[in-house]
Amino acid sequence: MAVLIGPETKVLCQGMTGRTATFHCGRMLSYGTQLVAGVVPGKGGNRHLDLPVYNHVREAIDATGANATIVFVPPNNAAAAIIEAIEAELPLIVCVTERIPILDMVRVRQALIGTQTRLIGPNSQGILAPGVTQLGVMSTVDASPGRIGIASRSASLTSEIVLQTTQAGLGQSTTIGVGGDPVHGVDLKTCVKLFLDDPDTDGVIVIGEIGGTEEEEAAELISELKPTKPIVALVAGRHAPPERRMGHAGAFASSSGGGTALSKIAALQSAGVVVAPNAATVGETMRKTLAV
Amino acid sequence: MNLLEFQAKRLLGRFAIATPIGQVAASESEAFEAARRLGCDRYAVKAQVPLLARMKYNGIAFASTPEQVRAQARSMIGKALRIGEPHSIGDIVQQVLVEERIESLREMYVAITLDRSAGKLVMLASAVGGEAIEERAAAEPGLIHRLELTLENNKAVADFHSLASIIADTPEVVTGLANLYRDLADAAVAYEATLIEINPLALTKDGRLIALDVKISADDSALYRRPELAALRQENDRIVCSPTELEAQRFQINYVPLDGDVGVVVNGAGLALATYDLIVDAGGQPANFMDIRTTATSLDIAHGFGMLLTNSQVKSILVNVHGGGMQRCDTIAEGIGIALRRHPRQIPIVICMAGNNADFARTILENNGTRYVAVSDMADAAQQAVALSRRKAA
């Protein structure tokens, strides 16, 4: 089975009547996702894609029993939409929207404190449980049901690694895109924990990249837990030209330091993670690691 | 968006944070005039480039007469501060800030930045400042004091007061610092800054606090609701972006020119980084970093691809695309077709496509008569692109 989502997941779509949302809701429906309603303020009472549309998240939950939402609301109102879903106590929110102002996300993080809600994204391709359900905008053509969990900071790279794990005959239990924005919900560390606890996941792939310290934090968790499940990681950007730094503050802000590809790779390796040499060999590395 | 020093100082002025009097100049004669108007005893001439440690790269000079200011401006304007890394035309000094040189009794440090993991803005303050702050902080833990900020009705003055009382000892300075910290926090929220750094923050003999250097990075995603910053962005783009980069921006493409000869087209920043790694591993050097945004149309892509075709530095092109839900492979294939009709050029093109509509895309390429090397493995793609760039060069 999958983590975070499953056949019982009933999904709302906030911002459903927009062009992009309409397209992807159609895809999700045809993939078998239980999309039950849309939420679009001012359009309550209409039907869209032959589903009811409500003005408010609360109203939609009461009418449909939804337990998750996918947010396609444009950046200027996306944070408000997420906060509405948090206040309605939905356990799972996936936000696809790109370019949400960072301080809005700081407010969202504030709203998440003390709640049971898990936020995936923003700027995430979503969650895919191949053959089961899809809450997201990712391509599904190369995905196949299997037992590898993939947690990723990059949508396009996930697509590549999904293809590789399918070709290696492994398939995927769930893929999670944590989102590309600096401030977001669920992080890599949390995804790793979910996969380690999932009896239907045999191996975990972490797709990281330069910037931030999520890979280091995941490494820290892994060295604490000392899991028996194999974990393979990729860190993209080993050869990227160093980012132009503006001030010194960035070096002081995070307690764990790091942020470079080298520090991430070193942290992951010392935690016992197998770091794939490059993006083309991740599936193969996982196959070999599992075979040992 | 990284603001230039003079812009950042102007913005902080509106929050009652004092900066040295000064004027920006684009030529040596303007610098001379500026100095004469300012009429100071001593001047600082500062290159307006978004670069850390300008002092080290001779981007800050001092002078005591307008004539000397003119000479210093002449030695800076039109020159690159940093040699050997011509990745950005932003390194070429186009303007200098001429300002009063402040005699400081003490130099301190304060910044507000984003703590990504915590999802919060944090204030970082230190009783010492200057370019060497990082080395000093590394050697001396506890040098930097940290205060987490909230966005609405920011911290009570008392919080800033207790932070200030760690940094300074006399009551007047503590009060002054606490007020400055509060104003800075307000400014960070008002300008949607992911970084505001005052380094050094000078305490003068007569007890004034003056921001000698200021760095601000504002959130690009918030520009739509900050028209004043959006205007600065336009002003800055003209200063720090090459015409090619500006053109790419217009067409929904993230473009960074680099030194190598393998043109790279990918969709998604992560895939771009991974492709870059593979090219370098294969012994090549990318000519650019080009990431097609999910919302780009085939015409946008044609413009981006055209930029590579018309760039004589590019000897081979690698297209590595994973059609996601948003950006499908066929759109990219169409864009390539349009670009090749506009700019016919015999150049080896290696294409690796997977994901949404990859087969459809291959049909389009075939229908267009696009000549390319098809590969299904991205490491193989990178190796071929590097080998082909060599063959042309030889």
XYZ file of C-alpha atoms in Angstrom:
686
model
C 0.000 0.000 0.000
C 1.003 3.580 -0.142
C 1.872 6.293 2.368
C -0.234 9.434 2.865
C -2.807 8.403 0.258
C -4.739 5.278 -0.650
C -7.916 4.074 -2.304
C -9.897 5.559 0.596
C -8.567 9.068 -0.026
C -11.419 11.383 -1.001
C -10.131 14.514 -2.592
C -11.352 18.083 -2.962
C -9.869 20.422 -5.513
C -9.507 24.043 -4.450
C -9.525 26.261 -7.501
C -11.035 23.474 -9.583
C -12.631 25.610 -12.281
C -9.353 27.121 -13.501
C -7.849 25.950 -16.776
C -4.880 24.036 -15.331
C -6.957 22.555 -12.509
C -9.634 21.406 -14.935
C -7.033 19.642 -17.048
C -5.395 17.892 -14.117
C -8.658 17.011 -12.371
C -9.645 15.247 -15.561
C -6.364 13.322 -15.517
C -6.736 12.399 -11.864
C -10.292 11.194 -12.415
C -9.236 8.984 -15.270
C -6.383 7.608 -13.132
C -8.950 6.493 -10.596
C -8.519 9.186 -7.956
C -11.659 9.646 -5.863
C -12.086 13.318 -6.626
C -15.350 14.219 -4.931
C -15.870 17.979 -5.244
C -14.419 21.357 -6.100
C -14.111 24.393 -3.855
C -14.234 27.752 -5.592
C -15.469 30.799 -3.662
C -18.413 32.357 -5.497
C -19.055 29.305 -7.642
C -20.813 27.183 -5.041
C -23.831 25.362 -6.420
C -22.349 24.869 -9.874
C -21.165 21.570 -11.247
C -17.766 21.134 -12.886
C -16.443 17.912 -14.479
C -19.783 16.527 -13.313
C -18.816 17.137 -9.677
C -20.390 19.539 -7.171
C -18.638 22.840 -6.480
C -18.792 24.490 -3.044
C -17.897 27.929 -1.755
C -16.064 26.701 1.328
C -13.863 23.775 2.257
C -15.879 23.059 5.430
C -19.092 22.863 3.430
C -17.504 20.501 0.913
C -16.171 18.195 3.641
C -19.582 18.025 5.312
C -21.267 17.148 2.039
C -18.739 14.657 0.694
C -16.634 13.306 3.564
C -13.452 14.427 1.817
C -10.173 13.831 3.693
C -7.682 15.531 1.398
C -7.432 18.526 -0.908
C -5.323 19.546 -3.846
C -4.795 23.292 -4.223
C -4.530 24.896 -7.660
C -5.442 28.406 -6.485
C -3.286 31.149 -8.098
C -0.381 32.524 -6.003
C -2.140 35.625 -4.688
C -4.840 33.588 -2.914
C -3.116 30.234 -2.510
C -1.970 30.765 1.086
C -5.481 31.769 2.125
C -6.838 28.632 0.467
C -4.298 26.447 2.292
C -5.113 28.103 5.611
C -8.825 27.529 4.986
C -8.120 23.824 4.502
C -5.958 23.745 7.658
C -8.747 25.380 9.652
C -11.193 22.810 8.280
C -8.852 20.185 9.773
C -8.202 18.281 6.580
C -5.435 15.760 7.280
C -3.740 16.167 3.898
C -3.196 19.186 1.665
C -1.256 19.066 -1.597
C -0.414 22.455 -3.108
C 0.694 22.600 -6.720
C 0.756 26.393 -7.071
C 4.106 27.946 -7.993
C 5.399 31.351 -6.916
C 3.509 31.831 -3.684
C 5.123 34.756 -1.828
C 7.535 33.377 0.765
C 6.117 35.405 3.660
C 2.673 33.959 2.863
C 4.195 30.525 3.340
C 5.702 31.694 6.640
C 2.108 32.489 7.686
C 0.954 29.068 6.487
C 3.662 27.370 8.535
C 2.464 29.344 11.534
C -1.094 28.121 10.897
C 0.118 24.508 10.715
C 1.585 24.546 14.224
C -0.424 22.368 16.589
C -2.584 20.841 13.862
C -2.688 17.292 12.489
C -2.605 18.541 8.911
C 0.169 17.484 6.566
C 0.986 19.977 3.831
C 2.798 18.787 0.699
C 4.235 21.669 -1.313
C 3.682 24.314 -2.516
C 5.312 24.123 -5.925
C 5.014 20.341 -5.659
C 4.091 17.857 -8.339
C 2.097 16.034 -5.643
C 1.809 12.445 -4.492
C 1.445 9.373 -6.668
C 0.608 5.853 -5.554
C 0.953 4.012 -8.875
C -2.094 2.015 -9.816
C -3.970 3.332 -6.794
C -4.453 7.046 -6.781
C -2.849 10.302 -7.817
C -2.958 13.671 -6.073
C -0.854 15.728 -8.370
C 0.202 16.821 -11.798
C 2.989 14.338 -12.512
C 3.184 12.135 -15.556
C 2.035 8.598 -14.796
C 3.076 6.831 -18.006
C 6.374 5.507 -16.627
C 5.113 4.688 -13.136
C 4.367 1.147 -12.037
C 3.085 -0.292 -8.747
C 5.971 -1.526 -6.639
C 7.816 -1.273 -3.359
C 10.131 1.730 -3.596
C 9.252 5.001 -1.894
C 10.547 8.158 -3.565
C 10.851 11.509 -1.764
C 11.989 14.365 -3.931
C 12.651 18.087 -4.124
C 12.460 18.105 -7.913
C 9.474 17.194 -10.073
C 11.390 16.611 -13.298
C 14.016 14.445 -11.622
C 11.321 12.380 -9.934
C 9.918 11.653 -13.346
C 13.347 10.367 -14.435
C 13.858 8.236 -11.314
C 10.342 6.802 -11.592
C 11.224 5.669 -15.100
C 14.482 4.110 -13.860
C 12.868 2.225 -10.984
C 10.212 0.930 -13.363
C 12.905 -0.202 -15.824
C 14.790 -1.879 -12.971
C 11.641 -3.872 -12.255
C 11.150 -2.306 -8.834
C 8.185 0.010 -9.277
C 7.066 2.566 -6.712
C 4.925 2.376 -3.578
C 4.520 6.141 -3.412
C 6.292 9.182 -4.816
C 6.172 12.442 -2.881
C 7.328 15.818 -4.172
C 8.065 18.063 -1.195
C 8.074 21.126 -3.438
C 10.726 23.453 -4.743
C 10.029 26.539 -2.626
C 12.291 27.574 0.259
C 9.478 27.417 2.818
C 7.151 24.461 2.442
C 5.269 21.806 4.373
C 6.429 18.210 4.798
C 10.206 17.873 4.361
C 12.447 15.053 3.115
C 13.095 13.847 6.661
C 9.373 13.354 7.308
C 8.957 11.478 4.020
C 11.843 9.164 4.898
C 10.201 8.435 8.262
C 6.886 7.661 6.554
C 8.554 5.233 4.161
C 10.576 3.540 6.896
C 7.368 2.944 8.830
C 5.492 1.646 5.793
C 5.419 -2.176 5.594
C 4.829 -2.021 1.857
C 7.942 -0.027 1.085
C 11.169 -2.033 0.803
C 13.557 0.735 -0.147
C 13.657 4.530 -0.072
C 15.041 6.928 -2.659
C 15.766 10.508 -1.619
C 16.221 12.993 -4.450
C 17.907 16.106 -3.159
C 19.692 19.058 -4.639
C 21.945 21.919 -3.547
C 20.555 24.611 -1.233
C 18.821 24.373 2.110
C 19.643 21.714 4.672
C 16.856 19.156 4.233
C 19.218 16.413 3.091
C 21.445 16.988 6.119
C 18.398 16.849 8.393
C 17.219 13.632 6.743
C 20.728 12.207 7.226
C 20.585 13.111 10.890
C 17.300 11.240 11.303
C 18.643 8.231 9.413
C 21.734 7.995 11.597
C 19.508 8.092 14.660
C 17.098 5.424 13.408
C 19.712 3.144 11.819
C 17.108 1.591 9.521
C 17.567 -1.807 7.929
C 15.680 -0.724 4.802
C 18.106 0.414 2.132
C 18.115 4.126 1.357
C 19.576 5.487 -1.870
C 20.048 9.204 -2.438
C 20.881 11.521 -5.286
C 22.189 15.039 -4.748
C 21.910 17.125 -7.906
C 24.182 20.094 -8.465
C 27.634 18.692 -7.648
C 29.164 20.752 -10.428
C 26.829 23.736 -10.404
C 28.682 27.038 -10.201
C 28.572 28.296 -6.612
C 25.552 30.422 -5.953
C 26.186 34.120 -5.770
C 25.867 34.897 -2.088
C 24.420 38.162 -0.982
C 25.124 38.378 2.719
C 26.649 36.471 5.578
C 23.296 35.825 7.238
C 22.638 32.627 5.289
C 25.665 31.042 6.928
C 24.334 31.933 10.385
C 20.668 31.140 9.839
C 20.753 27.366 9.896
C 22.284 25.677 12.878
C 23.364 22.613 10.893
C 25.395 24.585 8.337
C 25.861 22.821 5.011
C 23.848 23.486 1.883
C 26.517 22.409 -0.600
C 26.382 19.167 -2.573
C 29.512 17.950 -0.804
C 28.147 18.534 2.687
C 24.907 16.774 1.755
C 26.658 13.787 0.202
C 29.017 13.504 3.180
C 26.155 13.704 5.686
C 24.094 11.101 3.829
C 27.008 8.719 3.383
C 28.005 8.896 7.019
C 24.399 8.032 7.891
C 24.735 4.851 5.838
C 22.829 6.078 2.786
C 24.067 4.858 -0.606
C 24.612 7.959 -2.710
C 24.128 7.313 -6.431
C 27.041 8.604 -8.535
C 24.724 10.433 -10.920
C 21.102 10.905 -11.930
C 21.241 8.205 -14.596
C 22.065 5.362 -12.210
C 19.661 5.801 -9.302
C 17.309 2.942 -10.265
C 20.238 0.606 -10.873
C 21.889 1.610 -7.584
C 18.676 0.792 -5.746
C 18.349 -2.569 -7.486
C 21.892 -3.527 -6.520
C 21.492 -2.283 -2.949
C 18.296 -4.314 -2.526
C 19.974 -7.406 -3.940
C 22.759 -7.345 -1.341
C 15.925 39.881 -6.432
C 19.098 41.342 -4.998
C 19.026 45.101 -4.582
C 22.051 47.264 -5.074
C 23.448 49.060 -2.071
C 22.100 52.500 -2.948
C 18.622 51.107 -3.513
C 18.695 49.174 -0.246
C 19.829 52.260 1.655
C 17.050 54.331 0.121
C 14.484 51.730 1.228
C 15.804 51.582 4.788
C 15.715 55.380 4.998
C 11.930 55.154 4.881
C 12.027 53.121 8.064
C 14.016 55.786 9.870
C 17.263 53.841 9.694
C 20.143 56.256 9.156
C 22.607 55.745 6.317
C 25.518 58.006 5.287
C 24.571 60.885 3.000
C 25.474 59.977 -0.537
C 24.696 59.986 -4.201
C 24.990 57.457 -6.966
C 27.092 58.289 -10.042
C 27.438 56.595 -13.417
C 30.579 58.404 -14.585
C 33.675 59.943 -13.096
C 32.385 63.472 -13.711
C 29.100 62.631 -12.035
C 31.083 61.233 -9.118
C 33.112 64.446 -8.925
C 29.945 66.563 -8.984
C 28.315 64.358 -6.367
C 31.310 64.742 -4.068
C 31.311 68.524 -4.506
C 27.630 68.744 -3.695
C 28.012 66.526 -0.639
C 30.903 68.675 0.616
C 32.281 66.150 3.106
C 35.736 65.978 4.635
C 36.139 62.368 3.729
C 34.419 60.190 1.140
C 33.776 56.553 0.436
C 33.451 55.467 -3.204
C 31.618 52.179 -3.527
C 31.100 50.023 -6.602
C 27.408 49.153 -7.040
C 27.577 45.456 -7.757
C 25.740 42.656 -5.954
C 28.870 41.046 -4.590
C 30.027 39.986 -1.175
C 33.366 41.275 0.158
C 33.744 44.253 -2.143
C 36.548 45.534 0.025
C 38.615 42.493 -0.897
C 37.988 43.026 -4.621
C 38.836 46.734 -4.475
C 35.190 47.708 -4.842
C 35.381 50.199 -1.979
C 37.826 53.083 -1.886
C 38.260 56.173 0.238
C 39.032 59.746 -0.747
C 39.345 63.136 0.872
C 38.723 65.483 -2.069
C 36.263 65.499 -5.011
C 39.301 65.121 -7.292
C 40.291 61.939 -5.532
C 36.695 60.750 -5.734
C 36.872 61.281 -9.495
C 40.068 59.248 -9.713
C 38.613 56.414 -7.659
C 35.416 56.375 -9.731
C 37.526 56.224 -12.909
C 39.372 53.170 -11.606
C 36.089 51.362 -10.960
C 33.448 52.285 -13.534
C 33.355 50.010 -16.559
C 35.644 47.424 -15.003
C 34.879 43.969 -13.716
C 35.481 43.661 -10.003
C 36.047 39.970 -10.110
C 38.262 38.527 -12.803
C 38.108 34.959 -14.024
C 34.422 34.321 -13.573
C 32.664 36.289 -16.257
C 29.340 34.559 -15.665
C 27.465 37.710 -14.976
C 27.727 41.149 -16.468
C 26.590 42.244 -13.015
C 30.231 42.143 -11.986
C 30.996 45.056 -14.266
C 30.706 48.276 -12.333
C 28.254 50.650 -13.951
C 27.628 52.940 -11.035
C 29.410 54.001 -7.885
C 27.922 55.320 -4.688
C 29.736 58.401 -3.423
C 29.038 58.960 0.228
C 30.349 60.479 3.412
C 32.912 58.303 5.113
C 31.734 57.741 8.668
C 34.176 57.488 11.518
C 32.890 54.696 13.691
C 33.589 54.092 17.323
C 32.380 50.540 17.010
C 31.133 48.297 14.216
C 28.261 45.881 14.793
C 26.213 43.457 12.747
C 22.484 42.864 12.344
C 20.504 40.910 9.781
C 17.095 39.441 9.189
C 16.943 36.337 7.081
C 14.782 33.375 6.276
C 15.325 30.192 8.249
C 14.046 27.738 5.669
C 13.751 24.757 7.991
C 11.944 26.670 10.713
C 9.815 28.511 8.152
C 10.451 31.778 9.934
C 12.231 35.072 9.673
C 15.037 35.322 12.192
C 17.031 38.300 13.386
C 20.760 37.770 13.831
C 22.690 40.354 15.780
C 26.276 40.683 16.864
C 28.343 43.171 18.798
C 31.018 42.927 16.129
C 30.711 43.511 12.393
C 32.684 43.838 9.188
C 33.606 41.616 6.265
C 35.360 39.058 8.459
C 32.252 38.389 10.549
C 31.817 34.896 9.195
C 35.323 33.722 10.046
C 35.064 35.308 13.472
C 31.683 33.681 14.147
C 33.035 30.300 13.083
C 35.918 30.638 15.511
C 33.856 32.102 18.313
C 30.473 30.415 18.836
C 28.007 32.648 20.608
C 29.115 35.728 18.703
C 25.812 35.825 16.822
C 22.586 36.205 18.782
C 19.349 34.994 17.316
C 15.739 36.137 17.704
C 12.839 34.508 15.872
C 10.371 36.987 14.414
C 6.663 36.779 13.843
C 5.019 38.583 10.971
C 1.945 40.179 12.507
C 2.403 43.047 15.012
C 5.985 42.099 15.169
C 7.747 41.389 18.397
C 7.126 43.548 21.405
C 9.758 46.229 21.851
C 10.838 44.380 24.992
C 12.176 41.449 22.920
C 14.296 43.750 20.810
C 15.347 45.531 23.965
C 16.647 42.362 25.562
C 18.497 41.475 22.358
C 19.973 44.980 22.231
C 21.106 44.789 25.831
C 23.255 41.762 24.990
C 24.889 43.709 22.172
C 25.453 47.086 23.845
C 26.031 48.290 27.384
C 25.040 51.953 27.731
C 21.281 52.595 28.089
C 21.172 55.155 25.228
C 22.781 52.762 22.772
C 20.551 49.900 23.907
C 17.435 51.987 23.305
C 18.730 53.148 19.933
C 19.563 49.595 18.893
C 16.210 48.216 20.083
C 14.393 50.818 17.982
C 16.576 50.054 14.991
C 15.927 46.325 15.338
C 12.170 46.934 15.490
C 12.295 49.223 12.439
C 14.372 46.667 10.576
C 11.831 43.935 11.342
C 9.048 46.167 10.038
C 11.078 46.871 6.905
C 11.683 43.162 6.289
C 7.965 42.465 6.294
C 7.091 45.575 4.276
C 9.634 44.767 1.559
C 9.039 40.996 1.715
C 12.748 40.571 2.203
C 14.350 37.163 2.480
C 17.476 39.006 3.602
C 18.253 42.413 5.058
C 21.749 42.740 6.349
C 23.403 45.793 7.886
C 27.115 45.142 8.046
C 28.731 47.078 9.427
C 26.324 48.992 11.610
C 28.381 51.870 12.938
C 28.132 53.489 16.314
C 29.638 56.961 15.972
C 31.444 59.017 18.601
C 28.363 61.189 19.026
C 26.206 58.128 19.691
C 24.441 57.761 16.343
C 23.734 54.396 14.708
C 24.430 54.433 10.975
C 24.041 51.591 8.470
C 27.306 51.724 6.527
C 26.456 48.883 4.170
C 23.076 47.333 3.501
C 22.089 44.248 1.523
C 18.494 43.414 0.686
C 17.137 40.409 -1.210
C 13.438 40.704 -1.934
C 11.144 37.832 -2.804
C 10.505 37.767 -6.558
C 7.192 36.008 -6.025
C 5.890 38.970 -4.044
C 6.745 41.655 -6.588
C 3.208 41.590 -7.967
C 1.981 43.250 -4.786
C 4.995 45.536 -4.247
C 4.982 47.844 -7.261
C 7.825 49.914 -5.839
C 10.082 46.866 -5.691
C 8.902 45.702 -9.101
C 10.134 49.036 -10.483
C 13.513 48.506 -8.807
C 13.637 45.055 -10.353
C 13.347 46.562 -13.802
C 16.016 49.128 -12.998
C 18.273 46.312 -11.725
C 17.707 43.965 -14.617
C 19.116 46.608 -16.912
C 22.205 46.832 -14.733
C 22.930 43.211 -13.884
C 21.406 41.123 -16.696
C 22.825 40.615 -20.154
C 20.460 41.249 -23.101
C 20.290 37.461 -23.578
C 19.110 36.888 -20.038
C 16.509 39.636 -20.379
C 15.243 38.096 -23.605
C 14.974 34.689 -21.947
C 12.953 36.158 -19.108
C 10.443 37.539 -21.559
C 9.909 34.037 -22.935
C 9.340 32.098 -19.678
C 12.798 30.604 -19.669
C 15.302 30.597 -16.830
C 18.596 31.224 -18.547
C 22.099 31.523 -17.154
C 24.951 31.897 -19.655
C 28.074 29.880 -18.864
C 31.500 29.361 -20.444
C 31.241 25.927 -22.033
C 30.175 24.722 -25.464
C 27.342 22.256 -24.825
C 23.976 23.990 -25.071
C 21.532 22.546 -22.560
C 17.740 22.572 -22.661
C 15.836 20.948 -19.810
C 12.536 21.383 -18.026
C 12.843 21.762 -14.298
C 15.669 23.070 -12.146
C 16.472 19.704 -10.550
C 16.820 18.035 -13.923
C 18.974 20.968 -15.037
C 21.344 20.471 -12.106
C 21.515 16.721 -12.710
C 22.156 17.196 -16.435
C 24.848 19.739 -15.672
C 26.554 17.187 -13.390
C 26.454 14.528 -16.115
C 27.962 16.847 -18.713
C 30.838 17.796 -16.421
C 31.314 14.119 -15.471
C 31.563 13.334 -19.194
C 34.363 15.889 -19.501
C 32.344 18.724 -21.057
C 31.243 22.169 -20.008
C 27.697 23.497 -20.389
C 27.304 26.699 -22.404
C 24.277 27.649 -20.408
C 21.735 26.676 -17.819
C 18.335 26.735 -19.523
C 15.208 25.681 -17.730
C 11.898 25.848 -19.555
C 9.115 26.870 -17.193
C 6.020 24.739 -17.068
C 3.920 27.532 -18.532
C 6.117 28.131 -21.589
C 4.434 27.751 -24.968
C 6.050 26.256 -28.057
C 6.824 29.792 -29.257
C 8.553 30.610 -25.979
C 10.588 27.434 -26.315
C 11.421 28.315 -29.921
C 12.890 31.596 -28.679
C 14.947 29.820 -26.056
C 16.204 27.215 -28.489
C 16.913 29.980 -31.014
C 19.200 31.630 -28.477
C 21.342 28.500 -28.501
C 21.267 28.129 -32.291
C 22.447 31.690 -32.805
C 25.169 31.410 -30.191
C 28.367 30.477 -32.021
C 29.968 29.362 -28.753
C 27.491 26.443 -28.672
C 28.920 23.412 -30.513
C 26.282 20.824 -29.668
C 22.876 20.906 -28.020
C 21.533 18.500 -25.438
C 17.788 18.397 -24.887
C 16.843 16.425 -21.794
C 13.131 16.658 -21.134
C 10.780 14.805 -18.872
C 7.239 15.603 -19.843
C 5.421 16.181 -16.591
C 1.786 16.937 -16.178
C 2.322 20.596 -16.969
C 4.961 20.703 -19.686
C 4.480 18.000 -22.263
C 7.188 16.726 -24.586
C 5.271 17.563 -27.771
C 5.209 21.286 -26.908
C 8.982 21.210 -26.634
C 9.375 19.256 -29.899
C 7.220 21.838 -31.645
C 9.323 24.643 -30.207
C 12.513 23.002 -31.469
C 10.964 22.631 -34.926
C 10.026 26.307 -35.081
C 13.472 27.388 -33.908
C 15.230 25.269 -36.525
C 13.067 26.739 -39.293
C 13.916 30.234 -38.094
C 17.624 29.625 -37.601
C 18.753 26.797 -39.874
C 22.122 25.664 -38.584
C 24.017 22.412 -38.900
C 24.604 21.570 -35.311
C 24.489 18.190 -33.580
C 21.410 17.877 -31.413
C 21.015 15.087 -28.873
C 17.509 14.547 -27.590
C 16.458 12.503 -24.581
C 12.736 12.589 -23.939
C 10.492 10.697 -21.566
C 7.201 11.154 -19.804
C 4.015 12.744 -21.051
C 3.594 12.577 -24.822
C 7.186 11.511 -25.491
C 6.150 9.354 -28.455
C 3.987 12.111 -29.883
C 6.994 14.416 -29.560
C 9.186 12.015 -31.537
C 6.566 11.950 -34.298
C 6.581 15.740 -34.410
C 10.364 15.816 -34.640
C 10.196 13.315 -37.474
C 7.464 15.228 -39.312
C 9.538 18.376 -39.029
C 12.533 16.559 -40.454
C 14.568 17.467 -37.400
C 17.938 15.740 -37.518
C 18.962 14.597 -34.091
C 20.588 11.812 -32.136
C 17.944 9.973 -30.158
C 18.980 8.470 -26.829
C 16.920 7.101 -23.983
C 19.451 7.290 -21.184
C 20.503 10.666 -19.842
C 24.099 9.673 -19.077
C 24.468 8.411 -22.628
C 22.874 11.640 -23.875
C 25.378 13.745 -21.970
C 28.339 11.699 -23.236
C 27.183 11.944 -26.845
C 26.554 15.681 -26.593
C 30.017 16.229 -25.128
C 31.669 14.014 -27.780
C 29.828 15.833 -30.574
C 30.834 19.236 -29.221
C 34.462 18.061 -29.353
C 34.225 16.741 -32.872
C 32.986 20.072 -34.192
C 35.654 21.929 -32.319
C 38.438 19.797 -33.788
